Coordinates of C-alpha atoms in Angstrom, one line a residue:
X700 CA 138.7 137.5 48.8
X701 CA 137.3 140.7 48.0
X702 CA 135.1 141.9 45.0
X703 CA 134.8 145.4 43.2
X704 CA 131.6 145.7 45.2
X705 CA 133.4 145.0 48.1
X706 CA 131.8 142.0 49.8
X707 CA 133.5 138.7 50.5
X708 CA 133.6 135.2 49.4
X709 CA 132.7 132.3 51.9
X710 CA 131.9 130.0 49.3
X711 CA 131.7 128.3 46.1
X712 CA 128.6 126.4 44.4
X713 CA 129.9 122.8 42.8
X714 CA 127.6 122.0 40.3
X715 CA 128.5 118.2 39.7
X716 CA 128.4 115.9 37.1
X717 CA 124.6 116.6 36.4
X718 CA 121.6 118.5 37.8
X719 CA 119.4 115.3 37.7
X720 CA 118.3 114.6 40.7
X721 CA 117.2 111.2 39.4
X722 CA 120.6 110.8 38.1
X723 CA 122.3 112.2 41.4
X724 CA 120.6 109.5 43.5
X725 CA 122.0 106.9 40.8
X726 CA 125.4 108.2 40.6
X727 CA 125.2 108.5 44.4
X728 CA 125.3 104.7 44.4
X729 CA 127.6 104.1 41.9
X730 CA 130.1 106.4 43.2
X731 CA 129.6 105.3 47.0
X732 CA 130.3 101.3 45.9
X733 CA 133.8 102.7 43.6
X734 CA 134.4 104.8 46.9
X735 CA 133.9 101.8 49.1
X736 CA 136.3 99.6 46.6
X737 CA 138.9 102.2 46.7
X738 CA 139.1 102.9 50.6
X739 CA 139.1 98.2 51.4
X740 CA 141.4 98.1 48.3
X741 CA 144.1 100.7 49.0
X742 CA 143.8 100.2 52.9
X743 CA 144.5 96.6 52.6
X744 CA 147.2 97.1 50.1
X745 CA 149.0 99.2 52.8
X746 CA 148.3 97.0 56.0
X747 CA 149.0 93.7 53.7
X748 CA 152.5 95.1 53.2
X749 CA 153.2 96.7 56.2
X750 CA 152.2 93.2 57.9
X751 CA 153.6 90.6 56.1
X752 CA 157.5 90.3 56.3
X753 CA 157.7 88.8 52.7
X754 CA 156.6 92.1 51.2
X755 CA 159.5 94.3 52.9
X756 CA 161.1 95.3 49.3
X757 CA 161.6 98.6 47.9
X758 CA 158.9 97.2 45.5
X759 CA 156.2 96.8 47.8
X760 CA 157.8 100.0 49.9
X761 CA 156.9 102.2 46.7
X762 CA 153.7 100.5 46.2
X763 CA 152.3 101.0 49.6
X764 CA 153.3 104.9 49.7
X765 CA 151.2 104.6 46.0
X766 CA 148.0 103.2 48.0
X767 CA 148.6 105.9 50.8
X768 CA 148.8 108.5 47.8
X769 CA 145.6 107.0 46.2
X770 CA 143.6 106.5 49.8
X771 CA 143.9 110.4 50.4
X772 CA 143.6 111.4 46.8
X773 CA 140.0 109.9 46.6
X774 CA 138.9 110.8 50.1
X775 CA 139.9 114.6 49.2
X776 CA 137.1 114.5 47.1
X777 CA 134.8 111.6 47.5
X778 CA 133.2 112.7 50.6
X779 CA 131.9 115.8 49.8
X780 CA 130.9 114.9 46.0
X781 CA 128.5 111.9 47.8
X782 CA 127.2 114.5 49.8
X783 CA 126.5 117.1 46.8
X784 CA 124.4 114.5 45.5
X785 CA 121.9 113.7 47.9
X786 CA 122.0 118.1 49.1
X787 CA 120.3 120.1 47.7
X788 CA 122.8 123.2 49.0
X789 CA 125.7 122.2 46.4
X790 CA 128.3 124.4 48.2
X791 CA 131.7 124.5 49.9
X792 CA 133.4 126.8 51.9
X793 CA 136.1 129.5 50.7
X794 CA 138.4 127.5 53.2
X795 CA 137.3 124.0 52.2
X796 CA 137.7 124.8 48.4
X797 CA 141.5 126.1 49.0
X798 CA 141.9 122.7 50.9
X799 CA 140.8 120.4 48.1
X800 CA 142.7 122.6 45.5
X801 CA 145.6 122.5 46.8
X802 CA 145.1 118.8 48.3
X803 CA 144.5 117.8 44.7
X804 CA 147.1 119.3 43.4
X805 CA 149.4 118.3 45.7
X806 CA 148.6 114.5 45.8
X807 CA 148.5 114.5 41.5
X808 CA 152.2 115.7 41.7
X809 CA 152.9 113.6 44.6
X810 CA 151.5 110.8 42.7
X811 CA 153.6 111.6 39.6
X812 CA 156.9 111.1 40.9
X813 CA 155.7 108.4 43.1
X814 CA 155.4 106.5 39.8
X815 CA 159.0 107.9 38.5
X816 CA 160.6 106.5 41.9
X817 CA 159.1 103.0 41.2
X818 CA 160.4 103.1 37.6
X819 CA 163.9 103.9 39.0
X820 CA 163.5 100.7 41.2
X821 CA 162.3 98.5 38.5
X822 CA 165.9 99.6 36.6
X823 CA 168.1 98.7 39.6
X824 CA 165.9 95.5 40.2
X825 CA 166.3 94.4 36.0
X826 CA 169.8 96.2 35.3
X827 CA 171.7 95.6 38.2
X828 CA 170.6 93.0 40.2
X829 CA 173.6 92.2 41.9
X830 CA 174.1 95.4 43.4
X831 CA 170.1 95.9 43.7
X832 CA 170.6 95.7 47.5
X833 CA 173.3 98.5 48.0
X834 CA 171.5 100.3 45.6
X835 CA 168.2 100.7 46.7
X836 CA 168.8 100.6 50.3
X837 CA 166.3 101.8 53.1
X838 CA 167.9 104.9 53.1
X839 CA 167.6 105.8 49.2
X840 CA 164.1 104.3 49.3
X841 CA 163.5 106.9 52.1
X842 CA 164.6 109.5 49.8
X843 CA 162.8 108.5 46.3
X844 CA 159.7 108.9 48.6
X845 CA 160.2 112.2 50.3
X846 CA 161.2 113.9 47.0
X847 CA 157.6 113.2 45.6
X848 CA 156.0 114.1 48.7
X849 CA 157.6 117.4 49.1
X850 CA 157.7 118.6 45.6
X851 CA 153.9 118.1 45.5
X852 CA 153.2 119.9 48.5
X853 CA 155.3 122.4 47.4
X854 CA 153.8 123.1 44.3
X855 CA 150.1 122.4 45.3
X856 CA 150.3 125.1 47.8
X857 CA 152.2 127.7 45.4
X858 CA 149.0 127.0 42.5
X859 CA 146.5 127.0 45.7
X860 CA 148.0 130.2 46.5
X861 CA 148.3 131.9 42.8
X862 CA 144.2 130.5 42.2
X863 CA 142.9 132.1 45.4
X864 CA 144.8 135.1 44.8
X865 CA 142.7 135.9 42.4
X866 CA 139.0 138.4 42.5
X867 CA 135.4 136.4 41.8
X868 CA 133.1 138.8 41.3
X869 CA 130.2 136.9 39.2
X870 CA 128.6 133.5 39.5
X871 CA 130.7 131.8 42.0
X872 CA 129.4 128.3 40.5
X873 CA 132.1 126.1 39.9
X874 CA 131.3 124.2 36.9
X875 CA 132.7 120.8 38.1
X876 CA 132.4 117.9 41.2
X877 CA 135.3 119.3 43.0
X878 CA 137.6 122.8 43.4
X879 CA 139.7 122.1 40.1
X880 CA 142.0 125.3 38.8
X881 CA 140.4 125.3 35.4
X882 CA 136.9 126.2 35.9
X883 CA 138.0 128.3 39.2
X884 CA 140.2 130.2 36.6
X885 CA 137.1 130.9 34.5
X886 CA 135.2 132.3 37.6
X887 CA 138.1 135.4 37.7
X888 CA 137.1 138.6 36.6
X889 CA 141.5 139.4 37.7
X890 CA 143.7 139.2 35.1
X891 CA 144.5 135.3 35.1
X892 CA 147.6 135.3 32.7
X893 CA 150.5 134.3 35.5
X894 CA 148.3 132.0 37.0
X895 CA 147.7 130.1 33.3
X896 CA 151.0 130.3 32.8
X897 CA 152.0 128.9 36.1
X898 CA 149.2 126.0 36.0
X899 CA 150.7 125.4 32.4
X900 CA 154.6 125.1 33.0
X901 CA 154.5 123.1 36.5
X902 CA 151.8 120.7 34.6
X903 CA 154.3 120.3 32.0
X904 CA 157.2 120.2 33.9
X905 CA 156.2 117.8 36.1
X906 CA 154.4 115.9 33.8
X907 CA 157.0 115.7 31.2
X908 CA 159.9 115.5 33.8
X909 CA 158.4 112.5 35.7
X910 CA 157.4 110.7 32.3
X911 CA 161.1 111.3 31.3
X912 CA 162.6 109.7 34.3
X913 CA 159.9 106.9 33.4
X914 CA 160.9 106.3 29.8
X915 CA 164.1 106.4 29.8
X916 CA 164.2 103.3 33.3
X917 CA 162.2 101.9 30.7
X918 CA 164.9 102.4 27.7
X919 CA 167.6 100.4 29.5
X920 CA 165.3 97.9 31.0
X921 CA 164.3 96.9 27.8
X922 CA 167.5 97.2 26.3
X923 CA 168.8 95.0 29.7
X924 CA 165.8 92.5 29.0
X925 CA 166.6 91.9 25.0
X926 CA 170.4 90.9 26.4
X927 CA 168.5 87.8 28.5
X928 CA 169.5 84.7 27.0
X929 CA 166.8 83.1 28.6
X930 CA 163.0 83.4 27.2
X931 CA 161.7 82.9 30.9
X932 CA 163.9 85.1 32.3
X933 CA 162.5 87.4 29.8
X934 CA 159.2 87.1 30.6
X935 CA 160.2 87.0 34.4
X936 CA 161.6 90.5 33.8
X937 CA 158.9 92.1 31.5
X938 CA 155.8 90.6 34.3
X939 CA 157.3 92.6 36.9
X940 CA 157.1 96.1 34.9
X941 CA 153.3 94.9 33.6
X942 CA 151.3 96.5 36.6
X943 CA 153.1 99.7 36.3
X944 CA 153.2 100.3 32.9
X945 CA 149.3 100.0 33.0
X946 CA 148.8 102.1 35.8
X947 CA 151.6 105.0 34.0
X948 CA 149.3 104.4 31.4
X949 CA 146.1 105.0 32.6
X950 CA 147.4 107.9 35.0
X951 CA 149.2 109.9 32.5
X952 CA 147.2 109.8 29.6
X953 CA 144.4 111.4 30.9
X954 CA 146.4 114.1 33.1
X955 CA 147.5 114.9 29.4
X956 CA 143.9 115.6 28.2
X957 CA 143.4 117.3 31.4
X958 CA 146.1 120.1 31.8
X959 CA 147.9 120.8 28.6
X960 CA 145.5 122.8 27.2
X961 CA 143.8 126.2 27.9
X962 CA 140.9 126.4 30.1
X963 CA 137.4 126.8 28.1
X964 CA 134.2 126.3 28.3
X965 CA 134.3 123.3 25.8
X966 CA 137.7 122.1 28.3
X967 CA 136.3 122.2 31.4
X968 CA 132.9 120.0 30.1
X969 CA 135.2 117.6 29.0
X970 CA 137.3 117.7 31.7
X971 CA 135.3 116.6 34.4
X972 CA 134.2 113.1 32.3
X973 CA 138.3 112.7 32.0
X974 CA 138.8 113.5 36.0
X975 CA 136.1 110.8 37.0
X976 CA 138.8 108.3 35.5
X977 CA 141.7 109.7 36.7
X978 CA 140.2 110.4 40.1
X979 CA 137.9 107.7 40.5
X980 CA 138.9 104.6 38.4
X981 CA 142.7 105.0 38.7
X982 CA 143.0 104.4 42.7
X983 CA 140.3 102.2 42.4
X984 CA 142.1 100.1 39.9
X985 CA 145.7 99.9 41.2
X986 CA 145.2 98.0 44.0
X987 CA 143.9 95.3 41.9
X988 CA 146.3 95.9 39.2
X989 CA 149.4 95.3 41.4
X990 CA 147.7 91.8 42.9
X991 CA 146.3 90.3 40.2
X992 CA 148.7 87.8 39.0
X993 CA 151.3 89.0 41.8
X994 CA 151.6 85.5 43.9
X995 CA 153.7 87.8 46.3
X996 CA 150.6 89.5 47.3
X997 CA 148.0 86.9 46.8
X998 CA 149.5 84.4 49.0
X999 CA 150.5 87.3 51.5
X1000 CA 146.6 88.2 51.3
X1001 CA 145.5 84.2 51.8
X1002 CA 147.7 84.4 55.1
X1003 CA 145.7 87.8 56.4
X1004 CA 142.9 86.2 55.6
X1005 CA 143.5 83.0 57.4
X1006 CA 144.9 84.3 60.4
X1007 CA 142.4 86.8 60.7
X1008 CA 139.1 85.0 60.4
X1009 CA 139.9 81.6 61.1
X1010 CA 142.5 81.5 63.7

């Protein structure tokens, strides 16, 4: 990439959360124990299902590709983020900032329909589950997986592209913990207007689109659920939609803060204390949000565990 003076960026300068260096050595730890949590969490929750015969469902098929999905979304950025803070050289590489951008914005999409896929199975498993079989079979699960995968690659190398397309001719200090379009957007002295508008309709394409799929699963599950007779059955139902409501939840609403607005100084600030959840705390979270109370994975995790160490 070229500037008007005509010399060439090799890299960027991520200036973090803070410029503590009191702090940085605290968050450092903090950060490195989440990291830890996230990579035994999500790594068992893919070997657990993999392993165990009782966990081949299109269920726990979904929900391993969502741990894969989580695994490589933290590790994108964890890495060099514990690094920054114990560095005093805060800086990436042109090459490794395209990486992450588009690795970011690939596994967020990726991510997205991930969770529209599992809604879709939730409404065959509640509304039809005679013909849940035939329905989801290996070769539809196959399918509601590759979509998601391909549409974010897709799209995080077409926004990868349209950022790093554009001229940074000033400060070349990225005011966030990891290459995010916003405040790389900020750094352009190019006219930015198709990549804003680009950023702005895929995030609320695929944001809207993927919520839509998950509302309306949810719409006729519901409905499907208030046609139970049976009060158990009810509760039977509504239990197995719990974990993933809370992780939609938690996922969507702060991608909502994040991208449907305009980048700004005020935005960006803000948005890197709403990207530590959704980057942090979400793939930390969901491997213990799909196993608490799940006595499919629990007991499936006390036969690991028994085989493993005391065999």
């Amino acid at each position: 990439m070229f500037s008007p003076n005509h010399t060439i960026v090799t890299e960027f300068i991520l200036l973090g959360l803070t410029d503590d260096p009191a702090l940085q050595k605290a968050l450092f730890a903090v950060f490195l124990v989440i990291y830890l949590f996230t990579l035994v969490g999500n790594l068992s929750m893919v070997v657990l299902i993999r392993a165990n015969p009782h966990l081949q469902t299109p269920m726990y098929f979904f929900l391993s590709h969502l741990s894969f999905v989580d695994l490589c979304y933290s590790s994108n950025i964890t890495p060099n983020m514990l690094h920054n803070f114990l560095s005093d050289q805060k800086t990436i590489s042109y090459a490794g900032c395209f990486t992450q951008c588009l690795l970011f914005i690939a596994l967020v999409i990726t991510e997205l329909y991930l969770l529209a896929s599992m809604a879709l199975d939730r409404y065959a498993a509640i509304c039809s589950p005679l013909h849940y079989s035939t329905r989801m079979s290996k070769d539809v699960c196959i399918f509601l997986v590759t979509v998601p995968y391909t549409c974010g690659l897709l799209n995080g190398l077409s926004q990868a592209l349209l950022t790093f397309h554009l001229s940074f001719c000033d400060s070349l200090e990225i005011n966030h913990f990891y290459c995010a379009d916003p405040p790389l957007i900020m750094l352009a002295c190019s006219d930015t207007y198709v990549k804003k508008m680009s950023m702005f309709v895929v995030a609320g394409f695929t944001l809207s689109s993927s919520l839509f799929i998950i509302l309306l699963s949810y719409i006729f599950i519901i409905a499907a659920v208030l046609r139970m007779h049976s009060a158990k059955g009810r509760y039977k139902a509504f239990s197995t939609c719990g974990s993933h409501l809370t992780t939609v939840t938690l996922f969507y609403g702060t991608l909502f803060c994040m991208y449907l607005r305009p980048p700004s100084k005020n935005s960006v600030e803000e948005s890197k204390i709403i990207a530590v959840f959704y980057t942090f705390l979400s793939p930390m979270l969901n491997p213990l949000i799909y196993s608490v109370r799940n006595k499919h994975v629990i007991h499936a995790m006390r036969h690991m565990i028994k085989v493993t160490f005391f065999s």
